[in-house]
Amino acid sequence: MSKTVRPTVRASKLLAAMSTSDKLALLTGVDTTAAPYADGGAGYAGYVPPNPRLCIPALTLNDGPAGVADGQLGTTAFPAPIAQAATWDPGLEQSLGAAIGWEAWQKGIDVLLGPNVNIARVPENGRNFEAFGEDPFLSSAMAVADIDGIQQNPVIATVKHYPVNSEETNRYSISENLDERTLREIYLPPFVAAVKDAKVGAVMCAYGLVNIVYSCQDANLMGTVLRKELRFGGIVVSDWNATRSAPASAAAGLDLVMPTSANAVTTLAAGIEAGTVTPQLIDQMVTHVLTSMFRLGLFDHPPPPRQNVYLAHVSTPADEGVALQVAEEGTVLLKNAGNTLPLHLGAHKTIAVVGAPAGAATSAFVGGGGSAYVTAPNAITPLQALTTRAAKAKDDVTYADGTDPAAAAAVAASADVAVVFAYDQEREGYDRADLELPAGQDQVIEAVAKANPHTIVVLDTGGPVLMPWLDQVAGVVEAWYPGEEDGTAIAAVLFGDAEPGGRLPQTFPTSDTALPTSSPDQWPGADDAQDAIFSEGIDVGYRWYDATKTAPLFPFGFGLSYTRFRYRHLKVKTVGSNVTVKFTVENDGRRAGTDVPQLYLDDPAAAHEPPKQLAGFQRVDLQPDETTTVMLTIPKRSFAYWNTTTHAWTVAPGLYRILVGSSSRDIRLRGFVRR
Ligand code: BGC
């Protein structure tokens, strides 16, 4: 990266040397079979060829959010982003981003298509696993950390899918219809943070429409908001085949039409000829692409030349360590009756392990499907890891694959404790029909629970599921899609070698109907699922449960620990326009443990905001009897609502209540501040 010449200056110098055809070639991709390292086109999502005459390197684009994907071999399968968010640990997320970026670079990939920051509005969304949950503040923090990590390498991160993509039903044609305030307060903040705080190099516009305008053709959201208001000078790339008209998209703010489009080149060239596409517009588009390439070091740090890069193993033990830590930290303990966990059986006891994901840690169980799918041939199965760990404690493990409830019950009946692994299978392109566990797994869990009172359910799911058997089991652990360290992580958590450090980044509902988007007009949408009506407005996730006083099954922010924490001594201090909140957290149990105290704001009535909104959090690790002081600064923006008269952030004068708790439904300290 040049220290002296600014990326925009370098871009403009290079631009001056480019012909129109040089320029147009930089604005769309070609078939990935042309990529030098591709094995018959496999292993890459997109490819823009180099321009050797002008020394412009190629752009190779790959997903994604859970590790370098698209069929690449030898990369780390990290836990799904929903598990990453459940860590509430931006520091660790940055390490994860840095590891993914490094692996991408080793693979000759210079544009990474992630993170996905679409807010979890609909729990049935087939891509729920692929983003950071239902809260804009938490999603922003995770996205910024991830992008910071990725872009420590000469790799461009891509925040997606702008501005909204809340379901997969009719994803190419659905119009997501929402009001200005909802867009600003709920859906845009992670994109804003990615651009402003993390200086992301690329933004991907979404497949669908927003208020009946194609996202990749939206002059207001791409042009006015992203370009003018946020001053985004990097690449706007289309989702794959999301460009309906290259000239119309170009005029609205799009730069890069992906994955391939001879038509884009022809229509842009014809537009230039006819005077409907100005040379200035083309120059602007090329400048955006080149500026990100210069700024992120693509010219100065080309990927290492190597043979057979597609086959190369680039995952390192350090990367696997990050994957393991994220899996452990993101695992959420939802129920633990009678302190059944951690397992402390004593020697010569038997653990019955049940369920397909326990026996086969294939990619299908450790990650979600679609473009974020990372192959995980070396994933460690829970059965392997639990058997090894149990042997250390001189215990035995038996196994039933869970296809037959009676067989599973028989194995469980003759064991001291039963651990049932259950799954859902989320994938891009399809929403889940409902929130039930598929394939009769509820019956298997019920049969096992009947046979053994010490039954623990481990959920390998990409989002909320219903738990009709909740009262019948002793424990529930949400392990999400845990990535390739699957077995190692869950064995460590179940045996208490690691703390189940996760907290829910998304509310779990009690039924398919007691949730914010229960009307068919909201999801999958009115007019045969062509129009998703966001009638819940800003009441997304826990905001809706609070506003409507609906009981969740498990609330946002919830997660148990193997120890207990006490919060005390809340102090709220105002220095100028900054508000800082201080309190102590004490581990008053007998084990070391992790807690994630959360700070919520309750605005004055005049702001017409939901009853509480997340405005701070901090992950803390504490030894028994240890106390720490947590200090959080409430960002100014958290005090503001989006005013649709002035089209600006506005602070409603009045009393703001400050709520500190261990989840959105367990508030332990209260203070206030006036604004
Ligand atoms: C997905 C994007 C992804 C792209 C390239 C699309 O189907 O929506 O998220 O980056 O494919 O694989």
XYZ file of C-alpha atoms and ligand atoms in Angstrom:
687
model
C 0.000 0.000 0.000
C 1.459 3.341 -0.971
C 2.067 5.551 2.023
C 2.399 8.688 -0.007
C -0.047 8.745 -2.889
C -3.706 8.633 -1.985
C -5.780 5.784 -3.477
C -8.096 8.253 -5.233
C -5.104 9.954 -6.834
C -3.634 6.656 -7.989
C -7.054 5.665 -9.327
C -7.410 8.872 -11.310
C -3.925 8.513 -12.831
C -4.675 4.977 -13.922
C -8.097 5.989 -15.196
C -6.468 8.531 -17.483
C -4.560 5.736 -19.210
C -7.644 3.575 -19.811
C -9.614 3.201 -23.003
C -13.382 2.802 -22.920
C -13.061 -0.938 -23.426
C -10.469 -1.150 -20.598
C -13.000 0.594 -18.402
C -16.017 -1.497 -19.362
C -13.995 -4.685 -18.789
C -13.535 -3.649 -15.172
C -17.274 -3.257 -14.580
C -18.400 -6.851 -14.969
C -17.078 -10.383 -14.583
C -16.440 -13.292 -16.901
C -16.942 -16.998 -16.408
C -14.844 -18.268 -13.506
C -13.346 -21.013 -15.697
C -11.066 -18.229 -16.948
C -9.636 -17.714 -13.456
C -6.035 -18.937 -13.461
C -6.326 -21.035 -10.342
C -9.844 -22.339 -10.918
C -10.211 -26.040 -11.339
C -12.727 -26.087 -14.167
C -14.376 -22.990 -12.678
C -14.913 -24.642 -9.314
C -14.017 -22.849 -6.160
C -14.786 -19.261 -7.166
C -17.925 -17.162 -7.173
C -16.778 -14.451 -9.539
C -13.862 -13.316 -11.659
C -12.908 -10.042 -13.322
C -9.877 -10.649 -15.551
C -6.684 -8.624 -15.168
C -5.523 -5.983 -17.595
C -1.843 -6.871 -18.095
C -1.155 -3.844 -20.312
C -2.094 -1.497 -17.479
C -0.915 -3.791 -14.656
C -4.436 -4.010 -13.237
C -4.670 -7.255 -11.271
C -7.590 -9.616 -11.569
C -10.435 -9.506 -9.096
C -11.412 -12.877 -7.705
C -14.571 -12.835 -5.608
C -15.647 -15.480 -3.087
C -18.094 -15.940 -0.280
C -18.226 -15.520 2.659
C -19.514 -15.119 6.108
C -18.522 -18.461 7.674
C -15.167 -18.951 5.968
C -13.809 -19.017 2.422
C -16.556 -20.854 0.559
C -17.739 -21.745 -2.942
C -16.299 -25.228 -2.869
C -12.804 -24.152 -1.843
C -10.808 -26.913 -0.241
C -8.490 -26.575 2.724
C -10.132 -23.521 4.275
C -11.503 -23.342 7.803
C -15.235 -23.906 8.292
C -15.957 -21.347 11.005
C -19.154 -21.293 13.057
C -22.091 -19.625 11.300
C -22.467 -15.863 11.822
C -25.460 -16.372 14.123
C -23.053 -18.282 16.405
C -20.449 -15.549 15.944
C -23.017 -12.984 17.089
C -23.924 -15.186 20.070
C -20.384 -14.659 21.404
C -21.074 -10.928 21.856
C -17.297 -10.704 21.469
C -16.208 -8.212 18.808
C -12.536 -8.769 19.710
C -12.820 -12.450 18.844
C -14.883 -11.605 15.761
C -12.041 -9.453 14.533
C -9.682 -12.436 14.856
C -12.170 -14.518 12.899
C -12.332 -11.875 10.155
C -8.531 -11.669 10.056
C -8.285 -15.446 9.697
C -10.856 -15.568 6.882
C -9.153 -12.665 5.115
C -5.761 -14.332 5.356
C -7.091 -17.638 4.026
C -8.827 -15.787 1.191
C -5.623 -14.025 0.213
C -3.687 -17.310 0.280
C -6.288 -18.668 -2.117
C -5.844 -15.799 -4.544
C -9.193 -14.278 -3.554
C -9.255 -10.544 -3.166
C -12.918 -9.700 -2.698
C -14.630 -11.538 0.128
C -18.429 -11.545 -0.154
C -19.293 -10.990 3.504
C -20.398 -10.111 6.113
C -24.132 -10.497 5.676
C -25.757 -7.943 7.992
C -29.420 -8.391 7.124
C -31.425 -8.075 10.328
C -33.298 -11.200 11.459
C -36.863 -10.048 10.968
C -38.373 -13.422 10.092
C -37.136 -16.443 12.055
C -38.096 -18.771 9.180
C -35.657 -16.956 6.853
C -33.491 -19.583 5.150
C -30.437 -17.348 5.632
C -31.067 -16.626 9.302
C -27.853 -18.491 10.181
C -25.825 -16.302 7.859
C -26.200 -12.975 9.661
C -25.870 -11.556 13.163
C -29.422 -11.719 14.526
C -32.205 -9.237 15.226
C -30.527 -6.213 16.781
C -28.909 -3.405 14.760
C -26.497 -2.405 17.548
C -25.109 -5.914 18.043
C -25.061 -6.566 14.283
C -23.146 -3.344 13.709
C -20.540 -4.192 16.337
C -19.985 -7.667 14.897
C -19.899 -6.418 11.296
C -17.362 -3.709 12.058
C -15.106 -6.172 13.872
C -15.382 -8.749 11.093
C -14.602 -6.212 8.364
C -11.711 -4.738 10.374
C -10.260 -8.253 10.579
C -10.786 -9.167 6.921
C -9.350 -5.886 5.688
C -6.166 -6.260 7.761
C -5.259 -8.342 4.712
C -5.059 -7.122 1.118
C -8.677 -8.215 0.728
C -11.831 -6.180 0.132
C -14.733 -7.075 2.420
C -18.281 -6.798 1.063
C -21.160 -5.921 3.345
C -24.403 -7.399 2.025
C -27.294 -7.400 1.038
C -28.077 -3.699 0.804
C -30.456 -2.442 2.011
C -32.850 -5.236 3.065
C -33.138 -8.968 2.424
C -35.270 -10.485 5.131
C -36.547 -13.653 3.490
C -35.770 -16.112 0.732
C -39.277 -16.714 -0.596
C -39.411 -15.211 -4.102
C -36.124 -13.537 -3.377
C -35.594 -12.299 -6.933
C -38.941 -10.603 -7.201
C -40.246 -9.828 -3.736
C -40.752 -6.195 -2.769
C -40.004 -5.545 0.897
C -42.211 -2.625 1.748
C -41.232 -0.576 4.762
C -41.336 2.962 6.047
C -38.445 5.387 6.189
C -38.046 5.283 9.964
C -37.927 1.502 10.110
C -35.335 1.416 7.361
C -33.171 3.975 9.139
C -33.485 2.632 12.666
C -33.456 -1.110 12.086
C -32.111 -2.179 8.700
C -29.548 0.436 7.650
C -27.412 0.856 10.817
C -25.076 -2.129 10.201
C -24.428 -0.882 6.657
C -23.784 2.613 7.954
C -21.366 1.233 10.553
C -19.624 -0.890 7.908
C -19.085 2.164 5.718
C -18.354 4.776 8.382
C -16.602 2.827 11.123
C -15.010 -0.091 9.279
C -14.399 1.622 5.919
C -15.640 -1.426 4.085
C -14.364 -1.692 0.509
C -17.547 -2.981 -1.134
C -21.309 -3.033 -0.645
C -23.521 -5.615 -2.363
C -27.015 -4.595 -3.418
C -29.730 -7.179 -2.864
C -31.809 -9.284 -5.228
C -35.233 -8.003 -4.324
C -37.045 -4.698 -4.382
C -37.619 -2.184 -1.624
C -40.880 -0.293 -1.884
C -41.240 -1.542 -5.441
C -37.802 -0.369 -6.624
C -35.084 -2.896 -7.475
C -32.367 -2.623 -4.829
C -29.626 -2.576 -7.472
C -31.455 0.205 -9.282
C -32.442 2.354 -6.338
C -31.202 5.888 -6.942
C -32.310 7.036 -3.520
C -30.766 4.266 -1.403
C -27.634 3.730 -3.481
C -27.150 7.207 -4.876
C -28.447 9.586 -2.252
C -27.976 7.589 0.952
C -24.900 5.479 0.247
C -22.947 7.751 -2.067
C -23.907 11.259 -0.940
C -24.914 10.948 2.673
C -22.448 8.251 3.726
C -19.854 9.371 1.152
C -19.177 5.788 0.163
C -16.461 5.896 -2.476
C -15.877 2.147 -2.815
C -17.402 -0.585 -4.960
C -21.117 -1.229 -5.171
C -21.404 -4.761 -6.545
C -24.629 -6.433 -7.579
C -25.781 -9.664 -6.055
C -25.352 -12.469 -8.548
C -27.602 -11.697 -11.536
C -29.428 -8.995 -9.582
C -28.801 -6.359 -12.275
C -31.861 -5.995 -14.472
C -30.513 -3.139 -16.574
C -26.852 -2.144 -16.413
C -27.433 1.461 -17.559
C -30.295 1.989 -15.076
C -28.251 0.445 -12.257
C -25.173 2.445 -13.200
C -27.168 5.652 -13.095
C -28.441 4.694 -9.637
C -24.989 3.975 -8.181
C -23.939 0.421 -9.114
C -20.352 -0.184 -10.266
C -19.781 -3.880 -10.734
C -22.282 -6.164 -12.476
C -21.761 -9.745 -11.308
C -21.163 -12.512 -12.021
C -20.918 -12.175 -15.828
C -22.729 -9.934 -18.214
C -21.805 -9.493 -21.829
C -25.092 -7.628 -21.927
C -23.855 -5.076 -19.391
C -20.860 -4.266 -21.588
C -23.016 -4.021 -24.712
C -25.741 -1.901 -23.165
C -23.314 0.446 -21.425
C -21.320 0.819 -24.653
C -24.545 1.464 -26.586
C -25.565 3.996 -23.953
C -22.263 5.843 -24.336
C -22.720 5.829 -28.096
C -26.285 7.131 -27.801
C -25.341 9.723 -25.196
C -27.629 8.212 -22.528
C -24.679 6.969 -20.464
C -22.113 9.691 -19.896
C -18.364 9.006 -19.958
C -18.246 10.729 -16.566
C -20.540 8.083 -15.111
C -18.329 5.279 -16.442
C -15.264 7.054 -15.029
C -16.936 7.345 -11.668
C -17.737 3.633 -11.627
C -14.191 2.664 -12.591
C -12.824 5.078 -9.989
C -14.879 3.369 -7.279
C -13.494 -0.046 -8.251
C -9.889 1.129 -8.541
C -10.011 3.180 -5.348
C -10.992 0.190 -3.220
C -8.385 -1.925 -4.989
C -5.657 0.627 -4.241
C -6.852 1.367 -0.735
C -6.988 -2.242 0.378
C -3.598 -3.052 -1.152
C -4.619 -5.233 -4.108
C -2.097 -3.588 -6.426
C 0.731 -3.591 -3.918
C 0.226 -6.998 -2.345
C -0.804 -9.513 -4.984
C -1.634 -12.966 -3.651
C 1.371 -15.277 -3.352
C 2.026 -17.071 -6.648
C 1.631 -20.767 -6.136
C 0.731 -23.935 -7.949
C -2.569 -25.717 -7.433
C -3.909 -23.042 -5.153
C -7.394 -24.519 -5.409
C -6.124 -27.651 -3.689
C -3.855 -25.850 -1.245
C -4.519 -26.271 2.449
C -4.523 -22.773 3.907
C -6.308 -23.404 7.192
C -3.828 -23.124 10.058
C -3.901 -24.443 13.623
C -4.343 -20.835 14.736
C -7.416 -20.475 12.510
C -8.817 -23.714 13.897
C -8.200 -22.299 17.367
C -10.290 -19.246 16.510
C -13.027 -21.498 15.109
C -13.010 -23.515 18.327
C -13.105 -20.457 20.547
C -16.004 -18.941 18.605
C -17.913 -22.238 18.767
C -17.431 -22.445 22.538
C -18.090 -18.776 23.239
C -21.155 -18.783 20.993
C -22.777 -21.837 22.576
C -25.808 -20.773 24.601
C -26.994 -22.699 27.643
C -30.780 -22.310 27.596
C -31.867 -24.662 30.359
C -29.989 -26.507 33.083
C -32.390 -28.063 35.585
C -30.762 -29.481 38.684
C -27.333 -28.432 37.399
C -27.233 -31.495 35.158
C -24.482 -29.671 33.298
C -21.566 -29.654 33.333
C -21.460 -33.434 33.265
C -19.996 -34.730 36.513
C -20.928 -38.341 36.388
C -18.124 -40.037 38.232
C -16.306 -42.988 36.766
C -17.905 -45.891 34.898
C -21.079 -44.127 33.993
C -22.726 -44.206 30.572
C -23.623 -41.310 28.313
C -26.155 -42.102 25.591
C -25.562 -39.928 22.555
C -28.449 -39.689 20.099
C -29.007 -38.000 16.751
C -27.612 -37.714 13.256
C -25.506 -34.565 13.813
C -23.674 -36.326 16.635
C -22.514 -39.165 14.436
C -21.769 -37.334 11.218
C -20.195 -33.919 11.414
C -20.650 -33.372 7.698
C -20.715 -29.867 6.300
C -24.497 -30.178 6.229
C -24.672 -30.263 10.014
C -21.887 -27.862 10.893
C -22.894 -25.050 8.514
C -25.835 -23.652 6.584
C -26.482 -24.169 2.879
C -25.969 -21.937 -0.133
C -23.199 -19.503 -0.922
C -22.011 -19.437 2.717
C -21.520 -23.217 2.745
C -17.931 -24.141 3.575
C -16.798 -27.704 3.027
C -15.697 -29.334 6.269
C -14.314 -32.758 5.476
C -12.275 -32.830 8.669
C -15.004 -31.785 11.064
C -14.836 -33.536 14.397
C -18.059 -35.328 15.307
C -19.612 -34.873 18.741
C -19.619 -38.650 19.063
C -15.838 -38.841 18.535
C -15.097 -35.952 20.851
C -17.502 -37.024 23.584
C -16.158 -40.588 23.492
C -12.597 -39.339 23.897
C -13.535 -36.880 26.621
C -15.682 -39.426 28.473
C -12.846 -41.963 28.394
C -10.690 -39.478 30.299
C -13.341 -39.458 33.013
C -13.530 -43.280 32.731
C -17.077 -43.056 31.381
C -18.567 -44.831 28.355
C -20.541 -43.533 25.424
C -23.274 -45.380 23.551
C -24.968 -44.148 20.386
C -28.233 -44.246 18.454
C -28.612 -42.273 15.252
C -32.098 -41.093 16.176
C -33.916 -42.374 13.124
C -35.984 -44.700 15.314
C -37.465 -43.222 18.521
C -37.801 -46.665 20.149
C -34.149 -47.542 19.515
C -33.062 -44.134 20.798
C -35.173 -44.581 23.933
C -33.662 -48.014 24.553
C -30.113 -46.638 24.412
C -31.113 -43.732 26.654
C -32.869 -45.978 29.185
C -29.696 -47.879 29.973
C -27.535 -44.747 30.335
C -26.935 -42.328 33.205
C -27.440 -39.309 31.026
C -28.712 -38.852 27.471
C -27.566 -36.156 25.058
C -29.777 -35.740 21.988
C -28.423 -33.739 19.062
C -31.121 -32.134 16.916
C -30.811 -30.089 13.736
C -32.597 -27.946 11.231
C -31.197 -27.341 7.775
C -31.324 -23.746 6.694
C -30.206 -22.850 3.239
C -30.126 -19.910 0.925
C -32.966 -19.711 -1.565
C -35.598 -21.304 0.676
C -37.355 -20.269 3.851
C -38.233 -22.846 6.461
C -41.938 -23.728 6.274
C -42.269 -23.399 10.042
C -40.167 -23.445 13.204
C -40.564 -27.120 14.021
C -37.572 -29.399 14.085
C -37.739 -31.480 10.892
C -37.754 -35.248 10.411
C -39.735 -36.214 13.505
C -36.981 -35.121 15.866
C -39.477 -33.839 18.444
C -40.769 -37.394 18.829
C -37.242 -38.737 19.279
C -36.504 -36.147 21.969
C -39.771 -36.940 23.745
C -39.062 -40.669 23.637
C -35.547 -40.185 25.009
C -36.768 -37.789 27.705
C -39.331 -40.352 28.809
C -36.658 -43.021 29.007
C -34.120 -40.905 30.857
C -34.849 -37.999 33.234
C -31.330 -36.632 32.680
C -31.801 -35.727 29.030
C -29.896 -32.842 27.480
C -30.833 -31.521 24.036
C -28.105 -29.949 21.915
C -29.505 -27.868 19.063
C -27.490 -27.564 15.865
C -29.827 -25.032 14.324
C -29.363 -21.833 12.371
C -32.001 -19.996 14.346
C -35.016 -20.338 16.623
C -36.925 -23.617 16.777
C -39.948 -24.614 18.811
C -39.395 -26.864 21.827
C -42.627 -28.689 22.675
C -40.573 -31.029 24.892
C -38.899 -28.249 26.891
C -40.549 -29.183 30.211
C -39.597 -32.826 29.799
C -35.852 -32.391 29.411
C -33.221 -31.434 31.960
C -31.119 -29.234 29.739
C -30.984 -27.433 26.412
C -27.872 -26.107 24.696
C -28.002 -24.040 21.494
C -24.797 -24.804 19.578
C -25.976 -23.317 16.224
C -24.047 -24.430 13.161
C -20.744 -24.788 14.983
C -18.272 -25.153 12.115
C -15.557 -27.783 11.858
C -14.623 -27.738 15.553
C -18.146 -28.981 16.281
C -17.411 -32.031 18.466
C -14.443 -30.544 20.276
C -16.409 -27.451 21.234
C -19.538 -29.213 22.431
C -17.579 -31.829 24.407
C -15.670 -29.023 26.144
C -18.888 -27.188 26.992
C -20.844 -30.250 28.147
C -17.986 -31.404 30.398
C -17.383 -27.895 31.691
C -13.863 -27.551 30.279
C -15.245 -24.455 28.582
C -17.996 -22.099 29.673
C -21.158 -21.969 27.508
C -20.418 -18.310 26.965
C -23.089 -17.420 24.409
C -26.142 -15.179 24.707
C -29.027 -15.227 22.223
C -28.722 -12.670 19.420
C -32.337 -13.436 18.543
C -35.572 -14.087 20.431
C -36.932 -17.643 20.475
C -40.753 -17.616 20.223
C -43.173 -19.946 22.008
C -45.057 -20.739 18.793
C -45.204 -20.039 15.062
C -47.744 -17.320 15.742
C -46.550 -15.528 18.893
C -43.940 -13.604 16.934
C -43.652 -10.233 15.184
C -44.248 -11.480 11.623
C -47.145 -13.892 12.141
C -49.469 -12.474 9.479
C -49.045 -13.931 5.981
C -48.888 -10.378 4.581
C -45.745 -9.841 6.642
C -44.227 -13.200 5.767
C -44.054 -14.684 3.229
C -45.938 -11.645 1.903
C -49.132 -10.385 0.291
C -50.048 -10.982 -3.365
C -48.711 -14.527 -3.459
C -45.621 -13.528 -1.546
C -44.657 -10.724 -3.898
C -45.032 -7.948 -1.317
C -43.689 -8.345 2.193
C -45.464 -5.779 4.323
C -43.267 -4.641 7.233
C -46.314 -3.620 9.270
C -44.454 -4.388 12.507
C -42.325 -1.321 11.680
C -39.523 -0.760 14.168
C -40.915 -3.450 16.458
C -38.501 -6.113 15.227
C -37.389 -8.967 17.476
C -37.402 -8.207 21.216
C -38.732 -4.717 20.520
C -42.010 -6.351 19.449
C -42.138 -8.815 22.361
C -41.663 -5.910 24.763
C -44.085 -3.568 22.996
C -46.848 -6.192 22.816
C -46.002 -7.751 26.199
C -45.671 -11.161 24.572
C -43.710 -13.802 26.453
C -40.868 -15.309 24.446
C -39.673 -18.877 24.935
C -36.183 -17.451 25.469
C -35.551 -13.718 25.272
C -32.952 -11.805 23.310
C -29.689 -11.598 25.238
C -30.449 -14.694 27.307
C -27.960 -17.397 28.203
C -27.126 -19.246 31.408
C -23.701 -19.766 32.883
C -22.246 -22.513 35.046
C -21.769 -19.846 37.704
C -23.769 -16.819 38.973
C -23.225 -13.101 38.633
C -24.294 -10.109 40.676
C -24.607 -6.606 39.281
C -24.221 -3.618 41.602
C -23.281 0.032 42.021
C -24.756 1.565 38.886
C -23.388 5.040 38.240
C -24.451 7.213 35.334
C -22.227 10.140 34.484
C -22.624 12.901 31.938
C -19.536 14.622 30.630
C -20.495 17.125 27.954
C -22.678 15.201 25.559
C -21.187 11.848 26.564
C -23.029 9.538 28.914
C -20.990 6.864 30.630
C -22.468 4.054 32.645
C -20.478 2.197 35.263
C -21.426 -0.847 37.324
C -19.781 -3.827 38.936
C -20.192 -7.470 38.045
C -19.255 -10.087 40.583
C -18.920 -13.815 40.061
C -20.490 -15.113 43.253
C -20.503 -18.758 42.235
C -17.818 -21.354 42.684
C -16.527 -21.630 39.112
C -14.786 -19.278 36.740
C -17.302 -18.029 34.235
C -18.294 -15.607 31.519
C -21.045 -13.047 31.566
C -22.356 -10.530 29.073
C -24.037 -7.666 30.919
C -26.207 -5.638 28.567
C -27.317 -2.032 28.635
C -30.696 -1.039 27.216
C -32.197 2.429 26.799
C -35.830 3.228 27.420
C -36.571 6.524 25.673
C -39.076 9.177 26.786
C -42.597 8.562 25.469
C -42.310 11.453 23.013
C -39.739 9.485 21.008
C -42.275 6.705 20.298
C -39.593 4.071 20.509
C -39.978 0.447 21.639
C -39.735 -0.110 25.420
C -36.045 -0.888 25.293
C -33.173 -0.923 22.831
C -29.670 -2.299 23.190
C -27.068 0.453 23.569
C -24.067 -1.323 25.076
C -22.641 -4.637 26.234
C -19.409 -6.109 27.489
C -18.201 -9.670 27.742
C -16.430 -10.354 31.028
C -14.537 -13.410 32.294
C -14.424 -13.705 36.060
C -12.849 -16.060 38.568
C -14.947 -17.094 41.598
C -15.481 -14.077 43.900
C -13.821 -11.775 41.406
C -15.484 -8.421 40.771
C -14.910 -6.180 37.815
C -16.119 -2.724 36.906
C -17.770 -2.430 33.531
C -17.749 0.961 31.900
C -19.848 1.644 28.834
C -20.213 4.849 26.874
C -23.624 5.208 25.299
C -23.200 6.321 21.698
C -24.957 9.621 20.978
C -26.928 8.028 18.174
C -28.537 5.653 20.671
C -30.423 8.587 22.169
C -31.881 9.603 18.828
C -34.836 8.477 16.756
C -35.249 8.992 13.016
C -37.464 12.002 12.507
C -39.506 11.588 9.327
C -40.382 15.278 9.178
C -36.817 16.559 9.183
C -35.350 13.308 7.765
C -32.678 13.397 10.421
C -31.726 11.871 13.758
C -33.461 13.723 16.574
C -33.116 13.507 20.330
C -36.439 13.771 22.131
C -35.878 15.872 25.258
C -36.764 14.052 28.452
C -35.844 11.266 30.806
C -34.003 8.247 29.422
C -34.057 5.179 31.617
C -30.897 3.133 31.668
C -31.483 -0.574 32.149
C -28.652 -2.984 32.865
C -29.355 -6.684 32.830
C -28.304 -10.164 31.911
C -30.852 -10.317 29.074
C -33.555 -8.115 27.582
C -35.963 -9.670 30.118
C -33.765 -9.744 33.208
C -33.053 -6.140 34.103
C -31.133 -5.861 37.353
C -30.039 -2.224 37.639
C -31.892 0.942 36.741
C -30.736 4.519 36.362
C -31.630 7.482 34.258
C -30.258 10.448 32.436
C -31.867 13.549 31.006
C -31.278 14.729 27.462
C -25.973 -14.652 -2.775
C -24.829 -13.757 -2.333
C -23.515 -14.360 -2.749
C -23.519 -14.582 -4.250
C -22.230 -15.168 -4.782
C -25.874 -15.016 -4.239
O -26.795 -16.016 -4.560
O -27.198 -14.023 -2.506
O -24.860 -13.576 -0.937
O -22.454 -13.553 -2.353
O -24.580 -15.471 -4.571
O -22.065 -16.473 -4.404
